[in-house]
Structures are given as structure tokens and as C-alpha cells.
PDB file of C-alpha atoms and ligand atoms in Angstrom:
ATOM      1  CA  MET A   1      11.191   7.400 -69.868  1.00  0.00           C
ATOM      2  CA  VAL A   2      13.905   4.771 -70.313  1.00  0.00           C
ATOM      3  CA  ASP A   3      15.980   4.196 -67.123  1.00  0.00           C
ATOM      4  CA  PRO A   4      19.615   5.273 -67.679  1.00  0.00           C
ATOM      5  CA  PRO A   5      22.301   2.526 -67.295  1.00  0.00           C
ATOM      6  CA  ARG A   6      23.287   1.971 -63.684  1.00  0.00           C
ATOM      7  CA  GLY A   7      25.990   4.225 -62.401  1.00  0.00           C
ATOM      8  CA  THR A   8      25.410   6.924 -64.998  1.00  0.00           C
ATOM      9  CA  PHE A   9      23.783  10.291 -64.458  1.00  0.00           C
ATOM     10  CA  PRO A  10      20.750  10.746 -66.634  1.00  0.00           C
ATOM     11  CA  TYR A  11      20.962  14.529 -67.353  1.00  0.00           C
ATOM     12  CA  GLY A  12      24.206  16.134 -68.333  1.00  0.00           C
ATOM     13  CA  SER A  13      27.591  15.826 -66.663  1.00  0.00           C
ATOM     14  CA  SER A  14      28.550  13.689 -63.667  1.00  0.00           C
ATOM     15  CA  PRO A  15      27.285  15.162 -60.474  1.00  0.00           C
ATOM     16  CA  THR A  16      28.979  15.721 -57.183  1.00  0.00           C
ATOM     17  CA  PRO A  17      27.934  13.115 -54.531  1.00  0.00           C
ATOM     18  CA  ALA A  18      25.512  15.626 -53.027  1.00  0.00           C
ATOM     19  CA  ALA A  19      23.967  16.482 -56.390  1.00  0.00           C
ATOM     20  CA  HIS A  20      23.768  12.796 -57.161  1.00  0.00           C
ATOM     21  CA  ALA A  21      21.741  12.234 -54.049  1.00  0.00           C
ATOM     22  CA  ALA A  22      19.491  15.041 -54.998  1.00  0.00           C
ATOM     23  CA  ALA A  23      19.118  13.697 -58.561  1.00  0.00           C
ATOM     24  CA  GLN A  24      17.662  10.350 -57.422  1.00  0.00           C
ATOM     25  CA  PRO A  25      14.133  10.009 -58.625  1.00  0.00           C
ATOM     26  CA  PRO A  26      11.984  11.238 -55.804  1.00  0.00           C
ATOM     27  CA  THR A  27       9.871   8.621 -54.105  1.00  0.00           C
ATOM     28  CA  PRO A  28       6.431   9.466 -55.564  1.00  0.00           C
ATOM     29  CA  LEU A  29       4.056  10.823 -52.987  1.00  0.00           C
ATOM     30  CA  PRO A  30       1.075   8.507 -52.557  1.00  0.00           C
ATOM     31  CA  PRO A  31      -1.740  10.040 -54.564  1.00  0.00           C
ATOM     32  CA  GLU A  32      -4.919  10.925 -52.736  1.00  0.00           C
ATOM     33  CA  ARG A  33      -7.621   8.497 -53.463  1.00  0.00           C
ATOM     34  CA  ILE A  34     -10.450  10.738 -52.393  1.00  0.00           C
ATOM     35  CA  THR A  35     -10.427  14.542 -52.356  1.00  0.00           C
ATOM     36  CA  VAL A  36     -13.611  16.353 -51.346  1.00  0.00           C
ATOM     37  CA  GLU A  37     -13.737  20.176 -51.191  1.00  0.00           C
ATOM     38  CA  GLY A  38     -16.662  22.226 -49.841  1.00  0.00           C
ATOM     39  CA  LEU A  39     -19.277  19.577 -50.631  1.00  0.00           C
ATOM     40  CA  CYS A  40     -22.891  20.621 -50.130  1.00  0.00           C
ATOM     41  CA  VAL A  41     -25.804  18.226 -50.683  1.00  0.00           C
ATOM     42  CA  ASP A  42     -29.427  18.939 -49.920  1.00  0.00           C
ATOM     43  CA  TYR A  43     -32.571  16.991 -50.447  1.00  0.00           C
ATOM     44  CA  HIS A  44     -35.358  19.216 -51.702  1.00  0.00           C
ATOM     45  CA  GLY A  45     -33.897  22.167 -49.852  1.00  0.00           C
ATOM     46  CA  VAL A  46     -33.046  20.225 -46.615  1.00  0.00           C
ATOM     47  CA  VAL A  47     -29.367  20.347 -46.046  1.00  0.00           C
ATOM     48  CA  ALA A  48     -27.754  16.953 -45.496  1.00  0.00           C
ATOM     49  CA  LEU A  49     -24.092  17.957 -45.990  1.00  0.00           C
ATOM     50  CA  HIS A  50     -22.725  21.449 -45.745  1.00  0.00           C
ATOM     51  CA  GLU A  51     -19.184  22.468 -46.839  1.00  0.00           C
ATOM     52  CA  ALA A  52     -17.729  19.049 -46.253  1.00  0.00           C
ATOM     53  CA  SER A  53     -14.064  18.571 -47.091  1.00  0.00           C
ATOM     54  CA  LEU A  54     -11.777  15.544 -46.627  1.00  0.00           C
ATOM     55  CA  ARG A  55      -8.944  13.707 -48.081  1.00  0.00           C
ATOM     56  CA  VAL A  56      -8.202  10.001 -47.967  1.00  0.00           C
ATOM     57  CA  ALA A  57      -4.683   8.891 -48.772  1.00  0.00           C
ATOM     58  CA  ALA A  58      -3.814   5.925 -51.043  1.00  0.00           C
ATOM     59  CA  GLY A  59      -3.439   2.652 -49.194  1.00  0.00           C
ATOM     60  CA  SER A  60      -5.505   3.576 -46.173  1.00  0.00           C
ATOM     61  CA  ILE A  61      -8.404   2.256 -44.229  1.00  0.00           C
ATOM     62  CA  CYS A  62     -10.492   5.225 -43.144  1.00  0.00           C
ATOM     63  CA  GLY A  63     -13.328   5.176 -40.739  1.00  0.00           C
ATOM     64  CA  LEU A  64     -16.343   7.522 -41.254  1.00  0.00           C
ATOM     65  CA  VAL A  65     -17.937   8.137 -37.900  1.00  0.00           C
ATOM     66  CA  GLY A  66     -21.217   9.976 -37.259  1.00  0.00           C
ATOM     67  CA  MET A  67     -24.575   9.603 -35.636  1.00  0.00           C
ATOM     68  CA  ASN A  68     -27.818   8.604 -37.419  1.00  0.00           C
ATOM     69  CA  GLY A  69     -28.667  11.253 -39.948  1.00  0.00           C
ATOM     70  CA  ALA A  70     -25.090  12.798 -39.827  1.00  0.00           C
ATOM     71  CA  GLY A  71     -24.732  12.453 -43.637  1.00  0.00           C
ATOM     72  CA  LYS A  72     -22.582   9.263 -44.012  1.00  0.00           C
ATOM     73  CA  SER A  73     -24.731   7.609 -46.610  1.00  0.00           C
ATOM     74  CA  THR A  74     -25.180  10.928 -48.296  1.00  0.00           C
ATOM     75  CA  LEU A  75     -21.446  11.310 -48.606  1.00  0.00           C
ATOM     76  CA  PHE A  76     -21.128   7.810 -50.102  1.00  0.00           C
ATOM     77  CA  LYS A  77     -23.933   8.511 -52.543  1.00  0.00           C
ATOM     78  CA  ALA A  78     -22.196  11.743 -53.592  1.00  0.00           C
ATOM     79  CA  LEU A  79     -18.928   9.802 -54.026  1.00  0.00           C
ATOM     80  CA  MET A  80     -20.768   7.355 -56.241  1.00  0.00           C
ATOM     81  CA  GLY A  81     -22.514  10.114 -58.169  1.00  0.00           C
ATOM     82  CA  PHE A  82     -25.953   8.914 -57.023  1.00  0.00           C
ATOM     83  CA  VAL A  83     -26.794  12.399 -55.689  1.00  0.00           C
ATOM     84  CA  ARG A  84     -25.859  15.652 -57.241  1.00  0.00           C
ATOM     85  CA  PRO A  85     -24.078  18.119 -54.929  1.00  0.00           C
ATOM     86  CA  SER A  86     -25.369  21.669 -54.926  1.00  0.00           C
ATOM     87  CA  ARG A  87     -21.775  22.811 -54.455  1.00  0.00           C
ATOM     88  CA  GLY A  88     -18.227  21.529 -54.063  1.00  0.00           C
ATOM     89  CA  THR A  89     -15.915  19.217 -55.854  1.00  0.00           C
ATOM     90  CA  ILE A  90     -15.104  15.529 -55.653  1.00  0.00           C
ATOM     91  CA  ARG A  91     -11.917  14.004 -57.159  1.00  0.00           C
ATOM     92  CA  ILE A  92     -11.071  10.287 -57.102  1.00  0.00           C
ATOM     93  CA  ASN A  93      -7.386   9.451 -57.729  1.00  0.00           C
ATOM     94  CA  GLY A  94      -6.986  13.157 -58.736  1.00  0.00           C
ATOM     95  CA  ALA A  95      -9.583  12.856 -61.475  1.00  0.00           C
ATOM     96  CA  PRO A  96     -13.074  14.228 -61.735  1.00  0.00           C
ATOM     97  CA  LEU A  97     -15.923  11.929 -60.609  1.00  0.00           C
ATOM     98  CA  ALA A  98     -17.182  11.376 -64.200  1.00  0.00           C
ATOM     99  CA  GLN A  99     -13.832   9.867 -65.140  1.00  0.00           C
ATOM    100  CA  ALA A 100     -13.685   7.708 -62.002  1.00  0.00           C
ATOM    101  CA  ARG A 101     -17.143   6.422 -62.861  1.00  0.00           C
ATOM    102  CA  ARG A 102     -16.072   5.561 -66.388  1.00  0.00           C
ATOM    103  CA  GLU A 103     -13.027   3.786 -64.997  1.00  0.00           C
ATOM    104  CA  GLN A 104     -15.131   1.994 -62.414  1.00  0.00           C
ATOM    105  CA  ALA A 105     -12.661   3.292 -59.794  1.00  0.00           C
ATOM    106  CA  VAL A 106     -15.148   3.333 -56.929  1.00  0.00           C
ATOM    107  CA  ALA A 107     -17.082   0.347 -55.610  1.00  0.00           C
ATOM    108  CA  TYR A 108     -19.891   0.657 -53.093  1.00  0.00           C
ATOM    109  CA  VAL A 109     -21.303  -1.716 -50.536  1.00  0.00           C
ATOM    110  CA  PRO A 110     -24.597  -0.210 -49.509  1.00  0.00           C
ATOM    111  CA  GLN A 111     -26.267  -0.183 -46.126  1.00  0.00           C
ATOM    112  CA  THR A 112     -28.487  -3.305 -46.118  1.00  0.00           C
ATOM    113  CA  GLU A 113     -31.734  -1.486 -45.961  1.00  0.00           C
ATOM    114  CA  SER A 114     -31.227   0.406 -49.270  1.00  0.00           C
ATOM    115  CA  VAL A 115     -31.116  -2.776 -51.498  1.00  0.00           C
ATOM    116  CA  ASP A 116     -34.070  -4.582 -53.044  1.00  0.00           C
ATOM    117  CA  TRP A 117     -33.283  -8.162 -52.151  1.00  0.00           C
ATOM    118  CA  ASN A 118     -36.193  -9.657 -54.096  1.00  0.00           C
ATOM    119  CA  PHE A 119     -34.387  -8.768 -57.291  1.00  0.00           C
ATOM    120  CA  PRO A 120     -34.155 -12.145 -59.165  1.00  0.00           C
ATOM    121  CA  VAL A 121     -30.417 -12.464 -59.531  1.00  0.00           C
ATOM    122  CA  SER A 122     -27.998 -15.073 -58.331  1.00  0.00           C
ATOM    123  CA  VAL A 123     -24.975 -14.304 -56.140  1.00  0.00           C
ATOM    124  CA  ALA A 124     -22.666 -14.890 -59.122  1.00  0.00           C
ATOM    125  CA  ASP A 125     -24.815 -12.484 -61.244  1.00  0.00           C
ATOM    126  CA  VAL A 126     -24.336  -9.745 -58.587  1.00  0.00           C
ATOM    127  CA  VAL A 127     -20.561 -10.245 -58.608  1.00  0.00           C
ATOM    128  CA  MET A 128     -20.534 -10.300 -62.420  1.00  0.00           C
ATOM    129  CA  MET A 129     -22.105  -6.828 -62.373  1.00  0.00           C
ATOM    130  CA  GLY A 130     -18.792  -5.626 -61.086  1.00  0.00           C
ATOM    131  CA  ARG A 131     -17.350  -6.557 -64.534  1.00  0.00           C
ATOM    132  CA  TYR A 132     -19.957  -4.755 -66.628  1.00  0.00           C
ATOM    133  CA  GLY A 133     -17.759  -1.692 -67.011  1.00  0.00           C
ATOM    134  CA  ARG A 134     -15.180  -3.823 -68.833  1.00  0.00           C
ATOM    135  CA  MET A 135     -17.593  -5.598 -71.120  1.00  0.00           C
ATOM    136  CA  ASN A 136     -19.067  -4.493 -74.436  1.00  0.00           C
ATOM    137  CA  LEU A 137     -22.683  -3.469 -74.791  1.00  0.00           C
ATOM    138  CA  LEU A 138     -23.846  -7.073 -74.996  1.00  0.00           C
ATOM    139  CA  ARG A 139     -22.376  -7.777 -71.650  1.00  0.00           C
ATOM    140  CA  ARG A 140     -21.372 -11.198 -72.652  1.00  0.00           C
ATOM    141  CA  PRO A 141     -18.855 -12.413 -70.003  1.00  0.00           C
ATOM    142  CA  ARG A 142     -15.458 -13.450 -71.248  1.00  0.00           C
ATOM    143  CA  PRO A 143     -13.303 -16.117 -69.613  1.00  0.00           C
ATOM    144  CA  GLN A 144     -11.327 -13.484 -67.685  1.00  0.00           C
ATOM    145  CA  ASP A 145     -14.696 -12.124 -66.319  1.00  0.00           C
ATOM    146  CA  ARG A 146     -15.751 -15.588 -65.169  1.00  0.00           C
ATOM    147  CA  GLN A 147     -12.361 -16.129 -63.587  1.00  0.00           C
ATOM    148  CA  ALA A 148     -12.487 -12.755 -61.747  1.00  0.00           C
ATOM    149  CA  VAL A 149     -15.945 -13.573 -60.427  1.00  0.00           C
ATOM    150  CA  ARG A 150     -14.742 -17.030 -59.234  1.00  0.00           C
ATOM    151  CA  ASP A 151     -11.594 -15.501 -57.604  1.00  0.00           C
ATOM    152  CA  SER A 152     -13.680 -12.814 -55.878  1.00  0.00           C
ATOM    153  CA  LEU A 153     -16.300 -15.293 -54.556  1.00  0.00           C
ATOM    154  CA  GLU A 154     -13.557 -17.589 -53.294  1.00  0.00           C
ATOM    155  CA  ARG A 155     -11.855 -14.669 -51.500  1.00  0.00           C
ATOM    156  CA  VAL A 156     -15.059 -13.965 -49.538  1.00  0.00           C
ATOM    157  CA  ALA A 157     -15.829 -17.741 -49.138  1.00  0.00           C
ATOM    158  CA  LEU A 158     -19.038 -17.629 -51.113  1.00  0.00           C
ATOM    159  CA  TRP A 159     -18.175 -19.763 -54.074  1.00  0.00           C
ATOM    160  CA  ASP A 160     -20.390 -22.640 -52.883  1.00  0.00           C
ATOM    161  CA  LEU A 161     -23.387 -20.332 -52.715  1.00  0.00           C
ATOM    162  CA  ARG A 162     -22.866 -18.738 -56.207  1.00  0.00           C
ATOM    163  CA  ASP A 163     -26.162 -19.969 -57.721  1.00  0.00           C
ATOM    164  CA  ARG A 164     -28.402 -18.861 -54.816  1.00  0.00           C
ATOM    165  CA  GLN A 165     -30.793 -15.985 -55.355  1.00  0.00           C
ATOM    166  CA  ILE A 166     -29.277 -12.981 -53.592  1.00  0.00           C
ATOM    167  CA  GLY A 167     -32.343 -12.569 -51.366  1.00  0.00           C
ATOM    168  CA  GLU A 168     -31.779 -16.087 -49.927  1.00  0.00           C
ATOM    169  CA  LEU A 169     -28.479 -15.199 -48.357  1.00  0.00           C
ATOM    170  CA  SER A 170     -28.043 -14.129 -44.804  1.00  0.00           C
ATOM    171  CA  GLY A 171     -27.255 -10.481 -43.961  1.00  0.00           C
ATOM    172  CA  GLY A 172     -23.566 -11.249 -43.509  1.00  0.00           C
ATOM    173  CA  GLN A 173     -23.433 -13.306 -46.713  1.00  0.00           C
ATOM    174  CA  ARG A 174     -25.021 -10.511 -48.676  1.00  0.00           C
ATOM    175  CA  LYS A 175     -22.395  -8.135 -47.492  1.00  0.00           C
ATOM    176  CA  ARG A 176     -19.775 -10.571 -48.555  1.00  0.00           C
ATOM    177  CA  ALA A 177     -21.435 -10.861 -52.008  1.00  0.00           C
ATOM    178  CA  PHE A 178     -21.221  -7.146 -52.446  1.00  0.00           C
ATOM    179  CA  LEU A 179     -17.591  -7.166 -51.361  1.00  0.00           C
ATOM    180  CA  ALA A 180     -16.923  -9.824 -53.939  1.00  0.00           C
ATOM    181  CA  ARG A 181     -18.562  -7.549 -56.514  1.00  0.00           C
ATOM    182  CA  ALA A 182     -16.262  -4.763 -55.508  1.00  0.00           C
ATOM    183  CA  LEU A 183     -13.200  -7.115 -55.786  1.00  0.00           C
ATOM    184  CA  ALA A 184     -14.342  -8.311 -59.245  1.00  0.00           C
ATOM    185  CA  GLN A 185     -14.641  -4.640 -60.286  1.00  0.00           C
ATOM    186  CA  GLY A 186     -11.004  -4.018 -59.409  1.00  0.00           C
ATOM    187  CA  ALA A 187     -11.854  -0.648 -57.834  1.00  0.00           C
ATOM    188  CA  THR A 188      -9.199   1.501 -56.147  1.00  0.00           C
ATOM    189  CA  VAL A 189     -11.656   3.054 -53.763  1.00  0.00           C
ATOM    190  CA  LEU A 190     -14.087   0.911 -51.778  1.00  0.00           C
ATOM    191  CA  LEU A 191     -16.925   2.553 -49.871  1.00  0.00           C
ATOM    192  CA  LEU A 192     -18.672   0.462 -47.231  1.00  0.00           C
ATOM    193  CA  ASP A 193     -21.797   1.721 -45.513  1.00  0.00           C
ATOM    194  CA  GLU A 194     -21.972   0.189 -42.052  1.00  0.00           C
ATOM    195  CA  PRO A 195     -20.561  -3.153 -43.211  1.00  0.00           C
ATOM    196  CA  PHE A 196     -20.477  -4.712 -39.704  1.00  0.00           C
ATOM    197  CA  ASN A 197     -24.143  -4.350 -38.927  1.00  0.00           C
ATOM    198  CA  GLY A 198     -25.612  -7.878 -38.220  1.00  0.00           C
ATOM    199  CA  VAL A 199     -22.335  -9.546 -39.186  1.00  0.00           C
ATOM    200  CA  ASP A 200     -20.912 -12.345 -37.094  1.00  0.00           C
ATOM    201  CA  ILE A 201     -17.320 -12.379 -35.748  1.00  0.00           C
ATOM    202  CA  ARG A 202     -16.052 -14.711 -38.469  1.00  0.00           C
ATOM    203  CA  THR A 203     -17.397 -12.561 -41.268  1.00  0.00           C
ATOM    204  CA  GLU A 204     -16.114  -9.474 -39.547  1.00  0.00           C
ATOM    205  CA  GLY A 205     -12.645 -10.998 -39.342  1.00  0.00           C
ATOM    206  CA  LEU A 206     -12.773 -12.007 -42.987  1.00  0.00           C
ATOM    207  CA  MET A 207     -13.830  -8.511 -44.040  1.00  0.00           C
ATOM    208  CA  VAL A 208     -11.096  -6.850 -42.026  1.00  0.00           C
ATOM    209  CA  GLU A 209      -8.603  -9.232 -43.567  1.00  0.00           C
ATOM    210  CA  LEU A 210      -9.770  -8.192 -47.053  1.00  0.00           C
ATOM    211  CA  PHE A 211      -9.560  -4.473 -46.120  1.00  0.00           C
ATOM    212  CA  GLU A 212      -6.008  -5.028 -45.063  1.00  0.00           C
ATOM    213  CA  GLN A 213      -5.214  -6.760 -48.393  1.00  0.00           C
ATOM    214  CA  PHE A 214      -6.715  -3.786 -50.202  1.00  0.00           C
ATOM    215  CA  ARG A 215      -4.553  -1.413 -48.178  1.00  0.00           C
ATOM    216  CA  ARG A 216      -1.386  -3.418 -49.061  1.00  0.00           C
ATOM    217  CA  GLU A 217      -2.421  -3.217 -52.751  1.00  0.00           C
ATOM    218  CA  GLY A 218      -2.529   0.683 -52.415  1.00  0.00           C
ATOM    219  CA  ARG A 219      -6.336   0.791 -52.522  1.00  0.00           C
ATOM    220  CA  SER A 220      -8.286   2.756 -50.028  1.00  0.00           C
ATOM    221  CA  VAL A 221     -11.312   1.786 -47.981  1.00  0.00           C
ATOM    222  CA  LEU A 222     -13.800   4.170 -46.470  1.00  0.00           C
ATOM    223  CA  ILE A 223     -16.006   2.473 -43.897  1.00  0.00           C
ATOM    224  CA  SER A 224     -18.927   4.137 -42.084  1.00  0.00           C
ATOM    225  CA  THR A 225     -19.385   2.830 -38.549  1.00  0.00           C
ATOM    226  CA  HIS A 226     -20.790   3.837 -35.160  1.00  0.00           C
ATOM    227  CA  ASP A 227     -18.191   1.731 -33.410  1.00  0.00           C
ATOM    228  CA  LEU A 228     -15.119   3.647 -32.258  1.00  0.00           C
ATOM    229  CA  ALA A 229     -13.425   0.370 -31.222  1.00  0.00           C
ATOM    230  CA  HIS A 230     -13.505  -0.668 -34.975  1.00  0.00           C
ATOM    231  CA  VAL A 231     -11.792   2.567 -35.911  1.00  0.00           C
ATOM    232  CA  ARG A 232      -9.089   2.102 -33.301  1.00  0.00           C
ATOM    233  CA  GLY A 233      -8.797  -1.539 -34.247  1.00  0.00           C
ATOM    234  CA  PHE A 234      -7.927  -1.386 -37.845  1.00  0.00           C
ATOM    235  CA  CYS A 235      -8.302   2.043 -39.418  1.00  0.00           C
ATOM    236  CA  ASP A 236      -5.386   4.330 -39.956  1.00  0.00           C
ATOM    237  CA  GLN A 237      -7.472   7.458 -40.684  1.00  0.00           C
ATOM    238  CA  VAL A 238     -10.787   8.714 -39.477  1.00  0.00           C
ATOM    239  CA  VAL A 239     -13.424  11.249 -40.633  1.00  0.00           C
ATOM    240  CA  LEU A 240     -15.813  12.702 -38.153  1.00  0.00           C
ATOM    241  CA  ILE A 241     -19.067  13.851 -39.583  1.00  0.00           C
ATOM    242  CA  ASN A 242     -22.130  15.711 -38.309  1.00  0.00           C
ATOM    243  CA  ARG A 243     -23.806  17.389 -41.314  1.00  0.00           C
ATOM    244  CA  THR A 244     -20.325  18.541 -42.202  1.00  0.00           C
ATOM    245  CA  VAL A 245     -16.871  17.094 -41.811  1.00  0.00           C
ATOM    246  CA  LEU A 246     -15.792  18.165 -38.338  1.00  0.00           C
ATOM    247  CA  ALA A 247     -12.280  16.692 -38.487  1.00  0.00           C
ATOM    248  CA  TYR A 248     -10.276  14.137 -40.454  1.00  0.00           C
ATOM    249  CA  GLY A 249      -6.833  12.634 -40.302  1.00  0.00           C
ATOM    250  CA  ALA A 250      -4.751  10.399 -38.101  1.00  0.00           C
ATOM    251  CA  ILE A 251      -6.890   8.771 -35.383  1.00  0.00           C
ATOM    252  CA  ASP A 252      -4.916  10.033 -32.333  1.00  0.00           C
ATOM    253  CA  GLU A 253      -5.153  13.584 -33.694  1.00  0.00           C
ATOM    254  CA  VAL A 254      -8.812  13.520 -34.439  1.00  0.00           C
ATOM    255  CA  PHE A 255     -10.197  11.545 -31.538  1.00  0.00           C
ATOM    256  CA  THR A 256     -10.067  14.406 -29.107  1.00  0.00           C
ATOM    257  CA  GLU A 257     -12.763  14.795 -26.424  1.00  0.00           C
ATOM    258  CA  GLU A 258     -13.944  17.955 -28.063  1.00  0.00           C
ATOM    259  CA  ASN A 259     -14.241  16.474 -31.585  1.00  0.00           C
ATOM    260  CA  LEU A 260     -16.076  13.445 -30.290  1.00  0.00           C
ATOM    261  CA  ALA A 261     -18.474  15.609 -28.291  1.00  0.00           C
ATOM    262  CA  ARG A 262     -19.207  17.562 -31.467  1.00  0.00           C
ATOM    263  CA  THR A 263     -19.676  14.382 -33.468  1.00  0.00           C
ATOM    264  CA  PHE A 264     -22.074  12.843 -31.032  1.00  0.00           C
ATOM    265  CA  SER A 265     -24.026  15.925 -30.193  1.00  0.00           C
ATOM    266  CA  ALA A 266     -27.095  17.251 -32.084  1.00  0.00           C
ATOM    267  CA  VAL A 267     -25.050  20.007 -33.762  1.00  0.00           C
ATOM    268  CA  VAL A 268     -26.263  20.775 -37.218  1.00  0.00           C
ATOM    269  CA  ALA A 269     -24.524  24.181 -37.837  1.00  0.00           C
ATOM    270  CA  GLY A 270     -22.311  24.385 -40.855  1.00  0.00           C
ATOM    271  CA  LEU A 271     -18.628  23.988 -39.875  1.00  0.00           C
ATOM    272  CA  GLY A 272     -15.963  23.442 -42.437  1.00  0.00           C
ATOM    273  CA  ALA A 273     -12.928  21.155 -42.067  1.00  0.00           C
ATOM    274  CA  SER A 274      -9.457  22.521 -42.333  1.00  0.00           C
ATOM    275  CA  PRO A 275      -7.154  20.727 -44.726  1.00  0.00           C
ATOM    276  CA  GLY A 276      -5.208  18.007 -43.071  1.00  0.00           C
ATOM    277  CA  GLY A 277      -7.045  17.569 -39.858  1.00  0.00           C
ATOM    278  CA  THR A 278      -8.828  18.716 -36.795  1.00  0.00           C
ATOM    279  CA  ARG A 279     -10.149  22.068 -35.849  1.00  0.00           C
TER     280      ARG A 279
HETATM  281  N1  ATP B 301     -33.639  10.672 -50.186  1.00  0.00           N
HETATM  282  C1  ATP B 301     -33.722  11.532 -49.234  1.00  0.00           C
HETATM  283  N2  ATP B 301     -34.673  12.472 -49.182  1.00  0.00           N
HETATM  284  C2  ATP B 301     -34.746  13.404 -48.218  1.00  0.00           C
HETATM  285  N3  ATP B 301     -33.915  13.458 -47.226  1.00  0.00           N
HETATM  286  C3  ATP B 301     -33.048  12.475 -47.080  1.00  0.00           C
HETATM  287  C4  ATP B 301     -32.815  11.482 -48.128  1.00  0.00           C
HETATM  288  N4  ATP B 301     -31.845  10.658 -47.766  1.00  0.00           N
HETATM  289  C5  ATP B 301     -31.335  11.219 -46.575  1.00  0.00           C
HETATM  290  N5  ATP B 301     -32.065  12.197 -46.174  1.00  0.00           N
HETATM  291  C6  ATP B 301     -31.781  13.066 -45.002  1.00  0.00           C
HETATM  292  O1  ATP B 301     -30.451  13.552 -45.029  1.00  0.00           O
HETATM  293  C7  ATP B 301     -29.842  13.388 -43.718  1.00  0.00           C
HETATM  294  C8  ATP B 301     -28.614  12.507 -43.778  1.00  0.00           C
HETATM  295  O2  ATP B 301     -28.991  11.276 -44.105  1.00  0.00           O
HETATM  296  P1  ATP B 301     -27.998  10.031 -44.302  1.00  0.00           P
HETATM  297  O3  ATP B 301     -28.754   8.850 -44.774  1.00  0.00           O
HETATM  298  O4  ATP B 301     -26.862  10.553 -45.161  1.00  0.00           O
HETATM  299  O5  ATP B 301     -27.461   9.809 -42.833  1.00  0.00           O
HETATM  300  P2  ATP B 301     -26.490   8.658 -42.157  1.00  0.00           P
HETATM  301  O6  ATP B 301     -25.387   9.354 -41.491  1.00  0.00           O
HETATM  302  O7  ATP B 301     -26.196   7.713 -43.230  1.00  0.00           O
HETATM  303  O8  ATP B 301     -27.413   8.021 -41.061  1.00  0.00           O
HETATM  304  P3  ATP B 301     -27.638   6.442 -40.573  1.00  0.00           P
HETATM  305  O9  ATP B 301     -26.500   6.327 -39.508  1.00  0.00           O
HETATM  306  O10 ATP B 301     -28.951   6.442 -39.886  1.00  0.00           O
HETATM  307  O11 ATP B 301     -27.486   5.579 -41.794  1.00  0.00           O
HETATM  308  C9  ATP B 301     -30.925  12.932 -42.797  1.00  0.00           C
HETATM  309  O12 ATP B 301     -31.567  13.989 -42.165  1.00  0.00           O
HETATM  310  C10 ATP B 301     -31.888  12.209 -43.695  1.00  0.00           C
HETATM  311  O13 ATP B 301     -33.257  12.279 -43.208  1.00  0.00           O
HETATM  312 MG1   MG B 302     -26.615   5.737 -43.533  1.00  0.00          MG
END
């Protein structure tokens, strides 16, 4: 649509002042970056997630809190399309997961243990993988791909280590390499599985700064963590998980004694989450 000239009313005759106010284009509501409804995932019949529902707003840093085995990595894998849910729907930026995957809308920084570090690729190669979705079948990097890789490595302070084999990096440096890959990918949703494990205070600060930049750019970050202080420190939303989503929404509303007790108890019963928050 072409904007009408200033001072004119776009549709029909001149309005009254009140009508004019009403006719202003509405401020678009921020789209939801992640919408999960009734998600069930099982591994060979053993339920890992039951009827999990949550929403993550655009431009938000969201903590995902739950005990070992609560289903955090499973949720990430479902959001990446790595595991097939037995039920439920996932939408990314309002679109089905298949479209989000085609558009490379979601980037994932895995939990350290789940990566084969002996893979013979350099740090720059790993970051270049974030560009594959934009390349043709031959995957020959173009100048803009090389530039994106350089920019991303510089943002995480790894440019000097770009030619190292990925397995030769420290734990914190590897995390930064995966973050750089996510940056190079240009994803709107960033999933980080326990990113602060084994990370020193400087890297932690650098990562939080990057998350805040992401938020300012309208992207969303979902971070699994066991550390409630992290959530209070820099998240604006939280999801509590224990084989299902127990509660999600603003931190002060979700962090009730009762919700935290359910999160950190051995509860495995299926309990759904009500839209918009705690229950
Ligand atoms: N590939 C798999 N095959 C079978 N069971 C699995 C598999 N992956 C996870 N599980 C089981 O699913 C449940 C949820 O696991 P998940 O890895 O999602 O937990 P998590 O919250 O990420 O835990 P942690 O904090 O230890 O990383 C666990 O009971 C786990 O044993
Ligand atoms: Mg995990």
C-alpha cells in the first residue's frame, strides 16, 4: 500500500478528529516467534513431553527452566524438527515448522555433549554452515557469505581462531562458535541449550550482550538453564517445564512458590499449560 500524503485521510471523506484518531494505522502487535500447542513427544513409547503449550513473543529473551530429564532438549529438538511429535503443532513466526526450516528461521546451539567434536571442520567452516540455506547446491560461498562469517566471528571475538579445528576450542569458545553460526544464519529464533555450562564470566557477559542485541532486533532467544538467577538477570519471559509446560509468561507471574515446587519436584503427570500463563 502507498502511504497517503500527509494530512489527508486515506479512505473516503475527511473524518472527525475522533474518527481520525481511530483511523491511524494500528501499531502492529508483535508477532509470536514461537507458538506450541499440545505438543507430545515420546521416544519408543516413553513420554518425554506431554501436551506442552507455550508462546514466545517477538523480541524476547525467554528462559526454559526444568530439572534433568524434564524435556528441555526434547522441546528444542522438536522446534528444530529433529524429533517428530506424536501430537500437537509448532508454529514459528506464525508459519508451519517446514516453512521455518526452509527459511532457516531457527538456529540451535546444542548442549555440548550432543556434538561430535572430532568432526574435521574449522571454526570458520562451522559458521559458514549457517549460510548453507542461502547458497545453491554447490555450496560455493559468495563474498556476502564470507563477509557474514567474518562479521559473526568478530561479534563473538573468535575471528583470530577461525582456522582452528572445532574440537581444538575450549568449551566456551565452542559455544561462541555455534552462536556465530546462528548469527551468520540470520535466524529470527535462537535456541540455546544450557549455554552457560562451563563458560567463564567474560564469555557469559559477551553472550548476554548478544542476546540483548538479538532482542533489540526483534528476534527471540529461548535459553534452557537450571539457574534461576540467570532468568531473573536478563530474561523477560520464562517457561517452566517438567515433562509438560507447567507455566509460561512474565517472570514475576510465573515464579510462584507453587510453580517452582512443581518444576523441581519429580512430578511426571501430564498437566497442560493455559494460554498466557500460570495455572
Ligand atoms: N534419544 C532418546 N531416546 C530415548 N529417550 C530419550 C532420548 N532423548 C531423551 N530421552 C528421554 O526423554 C526425557 C527428556 O530428556 P531431555 O534430554 O529432553 O531432558 P532435559 O530436560 O534436556 O535434561 P538435561 O537437563 O539433563 O539436559 C528423559 O527421560 C530422557 O531420558
Ligand atoms: Mg538437555
